[in-house]
Coordinates of C-alpha atoms in Angstrom, one line a residue:
X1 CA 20.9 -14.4 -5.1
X2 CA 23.0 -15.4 -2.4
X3 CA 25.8 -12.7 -3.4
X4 CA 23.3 -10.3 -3.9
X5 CA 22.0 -10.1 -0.4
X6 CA 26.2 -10.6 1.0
X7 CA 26.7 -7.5 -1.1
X8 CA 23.6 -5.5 0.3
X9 CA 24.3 -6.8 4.0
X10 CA 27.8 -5.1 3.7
X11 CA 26.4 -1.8 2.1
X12 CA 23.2 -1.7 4.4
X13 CA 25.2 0.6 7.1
X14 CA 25.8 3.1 4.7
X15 CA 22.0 3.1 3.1
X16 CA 20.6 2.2 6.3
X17 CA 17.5 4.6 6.2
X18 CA 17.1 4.7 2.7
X19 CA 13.9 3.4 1.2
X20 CA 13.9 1.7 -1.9
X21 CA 11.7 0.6 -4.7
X22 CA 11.6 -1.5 -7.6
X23 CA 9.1 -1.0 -10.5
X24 CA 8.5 -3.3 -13.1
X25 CA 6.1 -1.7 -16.1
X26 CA 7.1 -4.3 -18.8
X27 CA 4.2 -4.3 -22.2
X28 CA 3.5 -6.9 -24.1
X29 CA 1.9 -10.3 -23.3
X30 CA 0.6 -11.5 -19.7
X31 CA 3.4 -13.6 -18.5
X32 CA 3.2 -14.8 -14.4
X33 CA 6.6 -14.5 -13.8
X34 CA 6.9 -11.2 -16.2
X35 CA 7.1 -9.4 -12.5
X36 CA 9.5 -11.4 -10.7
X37 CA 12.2 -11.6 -13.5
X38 CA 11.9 -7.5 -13.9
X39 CA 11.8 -7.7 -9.9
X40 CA 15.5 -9.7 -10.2
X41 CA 16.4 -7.6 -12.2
X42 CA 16.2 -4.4 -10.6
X43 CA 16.9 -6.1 -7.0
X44 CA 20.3 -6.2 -8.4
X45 CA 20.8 -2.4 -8.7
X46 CA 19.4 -2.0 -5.0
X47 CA 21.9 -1.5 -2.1
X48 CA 19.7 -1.9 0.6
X49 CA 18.7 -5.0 3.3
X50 CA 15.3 -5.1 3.6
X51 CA 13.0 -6.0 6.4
X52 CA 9.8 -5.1 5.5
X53 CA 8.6 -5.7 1.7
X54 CA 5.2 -4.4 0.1
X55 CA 4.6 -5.5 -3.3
X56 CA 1.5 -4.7 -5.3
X57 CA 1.0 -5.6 -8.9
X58 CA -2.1 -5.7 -10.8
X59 CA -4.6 -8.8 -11.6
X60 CA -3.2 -9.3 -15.2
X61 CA 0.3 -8.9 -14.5
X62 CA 0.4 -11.3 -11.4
X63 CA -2.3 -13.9 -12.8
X64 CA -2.1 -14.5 -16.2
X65 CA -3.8 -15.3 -19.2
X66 CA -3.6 -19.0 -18.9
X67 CA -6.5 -20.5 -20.6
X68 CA -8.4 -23.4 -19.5
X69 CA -11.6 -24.7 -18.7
X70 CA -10.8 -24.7 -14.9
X71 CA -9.1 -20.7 -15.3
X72 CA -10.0 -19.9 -12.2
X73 CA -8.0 -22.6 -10.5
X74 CA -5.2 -21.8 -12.8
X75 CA -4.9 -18.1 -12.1
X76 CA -4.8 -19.1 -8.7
X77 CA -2.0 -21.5 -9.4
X78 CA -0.3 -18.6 -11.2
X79 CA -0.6 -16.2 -8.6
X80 CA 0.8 -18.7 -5.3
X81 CA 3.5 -20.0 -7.9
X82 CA 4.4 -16.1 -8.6
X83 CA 4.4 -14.9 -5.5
X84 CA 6.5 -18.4 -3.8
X85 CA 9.1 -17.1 -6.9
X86 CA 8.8 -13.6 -5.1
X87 CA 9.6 -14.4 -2.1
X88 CA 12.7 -16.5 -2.5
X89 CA 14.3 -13.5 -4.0
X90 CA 13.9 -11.6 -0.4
X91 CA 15.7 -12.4 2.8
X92 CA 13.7 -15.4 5.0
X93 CA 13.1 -13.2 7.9
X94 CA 11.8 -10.5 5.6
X95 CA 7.9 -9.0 6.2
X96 CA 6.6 -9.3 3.3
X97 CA 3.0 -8.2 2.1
X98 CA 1.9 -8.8 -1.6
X99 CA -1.2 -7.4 -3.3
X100 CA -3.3 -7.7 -6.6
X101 CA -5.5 -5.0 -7.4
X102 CA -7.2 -4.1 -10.7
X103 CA -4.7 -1.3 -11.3
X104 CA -1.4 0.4 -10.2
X105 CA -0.2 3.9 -9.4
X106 CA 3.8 3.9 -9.1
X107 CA 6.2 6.1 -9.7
X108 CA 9.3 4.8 -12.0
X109 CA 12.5 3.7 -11.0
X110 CA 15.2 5.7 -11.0
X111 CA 14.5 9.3 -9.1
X112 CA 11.9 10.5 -6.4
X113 CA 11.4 13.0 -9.3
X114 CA 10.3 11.2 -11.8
X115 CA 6.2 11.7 -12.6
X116 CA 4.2 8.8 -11.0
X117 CA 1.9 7.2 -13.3
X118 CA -1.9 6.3 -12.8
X119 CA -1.9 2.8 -14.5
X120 CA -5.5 1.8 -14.7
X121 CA -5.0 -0.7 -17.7
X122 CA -2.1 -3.5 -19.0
X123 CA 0.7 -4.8 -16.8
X124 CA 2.5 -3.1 -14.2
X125 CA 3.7 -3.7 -11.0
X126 CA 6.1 -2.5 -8.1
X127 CA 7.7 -3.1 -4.8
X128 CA 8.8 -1.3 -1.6
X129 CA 11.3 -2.0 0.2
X130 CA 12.1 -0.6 4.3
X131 CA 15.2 -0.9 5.4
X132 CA 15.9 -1.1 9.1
X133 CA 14.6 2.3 10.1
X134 CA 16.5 4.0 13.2
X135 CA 13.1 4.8 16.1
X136 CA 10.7 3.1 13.5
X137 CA 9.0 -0.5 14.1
X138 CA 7.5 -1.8 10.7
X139 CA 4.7 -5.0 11.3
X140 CA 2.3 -6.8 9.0
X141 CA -0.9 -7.8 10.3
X142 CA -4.5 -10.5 9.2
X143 CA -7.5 -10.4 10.6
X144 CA -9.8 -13.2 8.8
X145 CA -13.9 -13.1 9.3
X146 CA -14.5 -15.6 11.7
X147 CA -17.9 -17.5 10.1
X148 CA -18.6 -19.7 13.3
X149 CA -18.2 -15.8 15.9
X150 CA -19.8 -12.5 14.6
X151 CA -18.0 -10.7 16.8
X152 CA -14.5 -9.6 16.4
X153 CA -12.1 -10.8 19.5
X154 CA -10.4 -7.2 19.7
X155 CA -7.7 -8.9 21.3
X156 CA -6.1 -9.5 18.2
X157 CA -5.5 -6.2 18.3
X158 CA -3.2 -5.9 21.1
X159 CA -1.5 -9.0 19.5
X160 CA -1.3 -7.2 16.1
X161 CA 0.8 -4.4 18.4
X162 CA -2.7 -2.1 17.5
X163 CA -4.1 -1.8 21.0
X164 CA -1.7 0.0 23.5
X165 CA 1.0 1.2 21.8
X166 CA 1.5 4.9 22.1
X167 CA 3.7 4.8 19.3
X168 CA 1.6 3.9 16.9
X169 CA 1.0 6.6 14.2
X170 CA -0.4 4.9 10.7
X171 CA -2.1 2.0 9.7
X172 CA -2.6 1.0 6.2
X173 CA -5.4 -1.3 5.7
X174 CA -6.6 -3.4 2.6
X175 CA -9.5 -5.4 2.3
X176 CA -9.9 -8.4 0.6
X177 CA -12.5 -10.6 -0.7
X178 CA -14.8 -7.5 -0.1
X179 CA -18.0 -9.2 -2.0
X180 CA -18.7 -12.0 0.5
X181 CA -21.2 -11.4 2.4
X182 CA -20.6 -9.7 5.8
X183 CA -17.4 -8.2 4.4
X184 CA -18.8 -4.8 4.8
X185 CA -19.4 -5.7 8.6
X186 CA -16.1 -7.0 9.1
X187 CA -14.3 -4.1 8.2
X188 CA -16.2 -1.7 10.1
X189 CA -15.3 -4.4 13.2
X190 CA -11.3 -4.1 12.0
X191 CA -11.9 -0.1 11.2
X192 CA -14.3 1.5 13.8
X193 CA -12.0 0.4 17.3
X194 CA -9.1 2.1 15.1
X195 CA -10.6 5.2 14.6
X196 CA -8.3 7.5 17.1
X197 CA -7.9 10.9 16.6
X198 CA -3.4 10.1 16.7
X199 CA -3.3 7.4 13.9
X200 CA -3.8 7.8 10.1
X201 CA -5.7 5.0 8.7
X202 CA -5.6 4.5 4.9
X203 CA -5.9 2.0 2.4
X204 CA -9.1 0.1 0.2
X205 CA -10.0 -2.7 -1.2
X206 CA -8.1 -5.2 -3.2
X207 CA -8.9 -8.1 -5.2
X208 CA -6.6 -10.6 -2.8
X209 CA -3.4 -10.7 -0.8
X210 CA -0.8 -13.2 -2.2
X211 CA 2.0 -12.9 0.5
X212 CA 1.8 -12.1 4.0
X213 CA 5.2 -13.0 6.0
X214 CA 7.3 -15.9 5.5
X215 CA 5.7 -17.7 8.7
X216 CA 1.8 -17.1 7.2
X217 CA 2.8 -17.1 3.4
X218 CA -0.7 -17.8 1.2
X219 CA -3.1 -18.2 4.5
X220 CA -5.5 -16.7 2.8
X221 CA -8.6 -19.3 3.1
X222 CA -10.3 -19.8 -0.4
X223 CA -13.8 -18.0 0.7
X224 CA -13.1 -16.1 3.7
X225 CA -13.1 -12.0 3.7
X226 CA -10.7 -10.2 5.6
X227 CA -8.0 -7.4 6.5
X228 CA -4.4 -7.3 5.9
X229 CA -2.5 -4.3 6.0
X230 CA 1.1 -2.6 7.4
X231 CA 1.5 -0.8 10.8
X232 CA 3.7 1.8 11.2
X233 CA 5.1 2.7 15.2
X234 CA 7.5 5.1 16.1
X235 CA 7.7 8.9 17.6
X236 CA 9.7 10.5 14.9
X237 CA 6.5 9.3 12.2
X238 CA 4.6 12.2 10.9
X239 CA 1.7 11.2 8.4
X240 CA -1.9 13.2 6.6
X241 CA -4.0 12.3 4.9
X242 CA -6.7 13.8 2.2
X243 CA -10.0 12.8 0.7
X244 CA -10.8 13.4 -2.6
X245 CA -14.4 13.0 -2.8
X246 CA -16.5 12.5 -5.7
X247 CA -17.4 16.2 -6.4
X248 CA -13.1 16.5 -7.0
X249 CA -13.4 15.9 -10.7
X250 CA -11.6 18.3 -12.8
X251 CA -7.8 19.6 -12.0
X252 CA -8.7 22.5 -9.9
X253 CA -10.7 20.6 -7.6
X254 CA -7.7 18.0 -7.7
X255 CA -5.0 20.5 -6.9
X256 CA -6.9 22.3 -4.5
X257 CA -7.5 18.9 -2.4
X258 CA -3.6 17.8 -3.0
X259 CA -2.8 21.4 -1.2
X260 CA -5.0 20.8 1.8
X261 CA -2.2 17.6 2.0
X262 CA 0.6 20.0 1.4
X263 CA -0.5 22.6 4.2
X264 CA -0.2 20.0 6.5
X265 CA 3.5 20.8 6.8
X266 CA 4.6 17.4 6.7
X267 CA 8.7 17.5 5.9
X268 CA 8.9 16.1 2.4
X269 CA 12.9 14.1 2.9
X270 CA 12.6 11.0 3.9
X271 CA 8.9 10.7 3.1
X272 CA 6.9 8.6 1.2
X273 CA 3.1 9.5 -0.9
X274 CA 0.3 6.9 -1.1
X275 CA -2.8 7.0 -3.9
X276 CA -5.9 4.9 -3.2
X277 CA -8.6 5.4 -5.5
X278 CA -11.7 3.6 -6.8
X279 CA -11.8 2.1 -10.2
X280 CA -14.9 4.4 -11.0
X281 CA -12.3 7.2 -11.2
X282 CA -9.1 7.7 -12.5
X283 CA -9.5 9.0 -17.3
X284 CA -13.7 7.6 -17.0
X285 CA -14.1 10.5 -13.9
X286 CA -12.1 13.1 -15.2
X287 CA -13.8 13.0 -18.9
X288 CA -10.7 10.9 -21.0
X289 CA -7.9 13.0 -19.5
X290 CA -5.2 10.3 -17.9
X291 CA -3.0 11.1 -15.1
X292 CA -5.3 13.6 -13.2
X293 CA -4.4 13.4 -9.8
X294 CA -0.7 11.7 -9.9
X295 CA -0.2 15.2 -11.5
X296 CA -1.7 16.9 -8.6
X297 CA 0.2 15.1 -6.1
X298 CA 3.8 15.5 -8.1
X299 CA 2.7 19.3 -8.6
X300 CA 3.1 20.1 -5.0
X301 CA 5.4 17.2 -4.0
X302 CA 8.3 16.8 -6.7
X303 CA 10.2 15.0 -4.7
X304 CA 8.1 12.5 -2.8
X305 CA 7.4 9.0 -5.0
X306 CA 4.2 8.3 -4.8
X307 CA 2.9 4.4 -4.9
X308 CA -0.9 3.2 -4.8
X309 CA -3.8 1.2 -6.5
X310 CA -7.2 1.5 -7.9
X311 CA -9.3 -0.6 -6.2
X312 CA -12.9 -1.4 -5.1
X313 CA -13.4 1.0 -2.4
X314 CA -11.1 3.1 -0.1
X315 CA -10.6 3.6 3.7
X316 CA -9.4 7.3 4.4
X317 CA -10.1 10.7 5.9
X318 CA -9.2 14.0 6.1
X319 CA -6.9 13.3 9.2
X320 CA -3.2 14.9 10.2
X321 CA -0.8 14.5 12.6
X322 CA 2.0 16.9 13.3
X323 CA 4.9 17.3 14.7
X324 CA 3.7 17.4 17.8
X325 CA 1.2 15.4 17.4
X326 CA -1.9 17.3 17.8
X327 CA -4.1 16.6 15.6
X328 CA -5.5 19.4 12.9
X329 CA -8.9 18.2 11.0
X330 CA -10.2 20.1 8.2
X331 CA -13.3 19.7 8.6
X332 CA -15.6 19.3 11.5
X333 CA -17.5 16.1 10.4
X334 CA -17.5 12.9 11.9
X335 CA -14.7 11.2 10.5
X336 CA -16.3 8.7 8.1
X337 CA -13.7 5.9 7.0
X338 CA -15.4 4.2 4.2
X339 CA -15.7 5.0 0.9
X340 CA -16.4 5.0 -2.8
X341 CA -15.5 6.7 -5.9
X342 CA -13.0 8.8 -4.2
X343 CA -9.7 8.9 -3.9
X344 CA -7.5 8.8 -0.5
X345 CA -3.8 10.4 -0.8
X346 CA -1.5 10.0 2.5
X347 CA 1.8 11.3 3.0
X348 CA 4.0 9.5 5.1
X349 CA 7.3 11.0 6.9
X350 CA 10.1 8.9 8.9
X351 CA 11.9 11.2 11.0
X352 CA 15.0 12.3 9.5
X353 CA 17.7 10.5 7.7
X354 CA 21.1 10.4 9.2

């Protein structure tokens, strides 16, 4: 491991903006560390020094089938041991976010090109991996409910680098433990002070967060509810964002929502495509047929990878930002953040690679 990241150090200059990913879609039996020996693997073939690492695999993959009378505690065993295992494979000073949700949407490795997959059942998982970005400031962030202060100290914000920074221009946000009560409440706290007409917000609800930083690795209290999520600064950003709501539910509908995203005139190189979308949707919402809307997507973006989840609600708006960074809605509703059975798809540019 120690060669590995020598060797990517001295190639980073030349692959300096490049964003990377790993995908690790193995079948066959649940195994915990199934992920992070696939991860390894392909860490090897990657030529980049990362600084900022998202991660998301889904709740079978990352926690196994081990089978006990306390299974619970075991799959929660499974899932710190996992992601410690993880984490040792990445530099120390390395960001690093991990997710489970209850399904996957990644697109293989090997080619911005190849077709992303909707994987809404068996084992999957992927990572991303930011490189030191030229005019581009990459941070994690947790906010955790407070059970003793109903109130949200929006402080934290400014901490978080969320509160008076001009530069900031998307936040992706993910919700766990969203069935505790006051959960709801809490992310309306974390979401409504956010809501400015200059940043994209995106992102749902996952079943839990498994890393967050080398400094706050597994802080996640037991029974709390709360908000982790990536924040992206930096002038050269351009993001959009579309909602596909639930009357989007045959491939017409799809496509024509996926173009709204493309006449946003966001540059495609050097961009990224995210796919949040309830579990209520995916081959049950579009009568058996599989692959709906990562068809869409790849249909008027063949070029961009697109990465996601399926998850237990989404955060998301019809919302863009150009180039200069005046903002074109489409639609003159109040922006409503919250969601269910729909589907939020963001694009994501980074200024241009030198």
């Amino acid at each position: 491991v120690c060669r590995l990241w020598r060797e990517c150090a001295r190639r980073t200059l030349r692959a300096r903006q490049r964003i990377a990913w790993v995908s690790a879609l193995e079948p066959g039996p649940a195994d915990s560390h199934a992920l992070v020996r696939a991860l390894g693997r392909e860490l090897e073939k990657v030529h980049v020094l990362p600084q900022t690492v998202l991660y998301i695999a889904d709740a079978e993959t990352f926690s196994g089938h081990e089978e006990c009378h306390e299974q619970k505690k075991a799959r929660k065993r499974n899932s710190k041991e996992t992601a410690l295992a993880l984490e040792k494979l990445l530099p120390k000073r390395c960001q690093v976010l991990g997710l489970v949700t209850p399904g996957i949407v990644v697109t293989p490795m090997g080619s911005s090109s190849n077709q992303p997959q909707e994987i809404e059942e068996g084992e999957a998982g992927f990572a991303l991996l930011f490189p030191k970005i030229d005019g581009v400031k990459i941070h994690t962030f947790h906010f955790s409910k407070d059970v003793k202060n109903r109130v949200f100290d929006e402080n934290k914000f400014a901490e978080a680098g969320l509160k008076n920074n001009p530069d900031l221009r998307v936040v992706l946000l993910f919700g766990y433990n969203s069935w505790k009560s006051g959960a709801t409440r809490f992310l309306h706290q974390i979401v409504n002070p956010l809501n400015e007409k200059s940043i994209i917000l995106a992102g749902g609800q996952v079943e839990s967060f498994t890393s967050l930083t080398s400094e706050n690795a597994h802080a996640q209290p037991g029974d709390a509810c709360g908000v982790v999520g990536l924040a992206f600064s930096g002038p050269q950003i351009q993001s959009a964002t579309v909602l596909l709501d639930q009357d989007v539910a045959d491939e017409r509908t799809a496509e024509a929502a996926v173009q709204r995203l493309k006449a946003a005139n966001i540059p495609e190189h050097n961009s990224i495509g995210f796919m949040f979308a309830c579990v209520g949707r995916g081959y049950r919402h579009y009568k058996t047929k599989r692959n709906m809307e990562a068809d869409a997507f790849r249909k008027f973006f063949p070029n961009v990878p697109l990465f996601g989840f399926f998850g237990h609600g989404e955060i998301g708006c019809d919302r863009i930002v150009t180039g200069n960074f005046v903002l074109r809605e489409c639609n003159d509703i109040k922006d409503d953040l919250l969601h269910g059975y729909t589907t939020v798809m963001t694009l994501i540019h980074f200024g241009s690679a030198k």
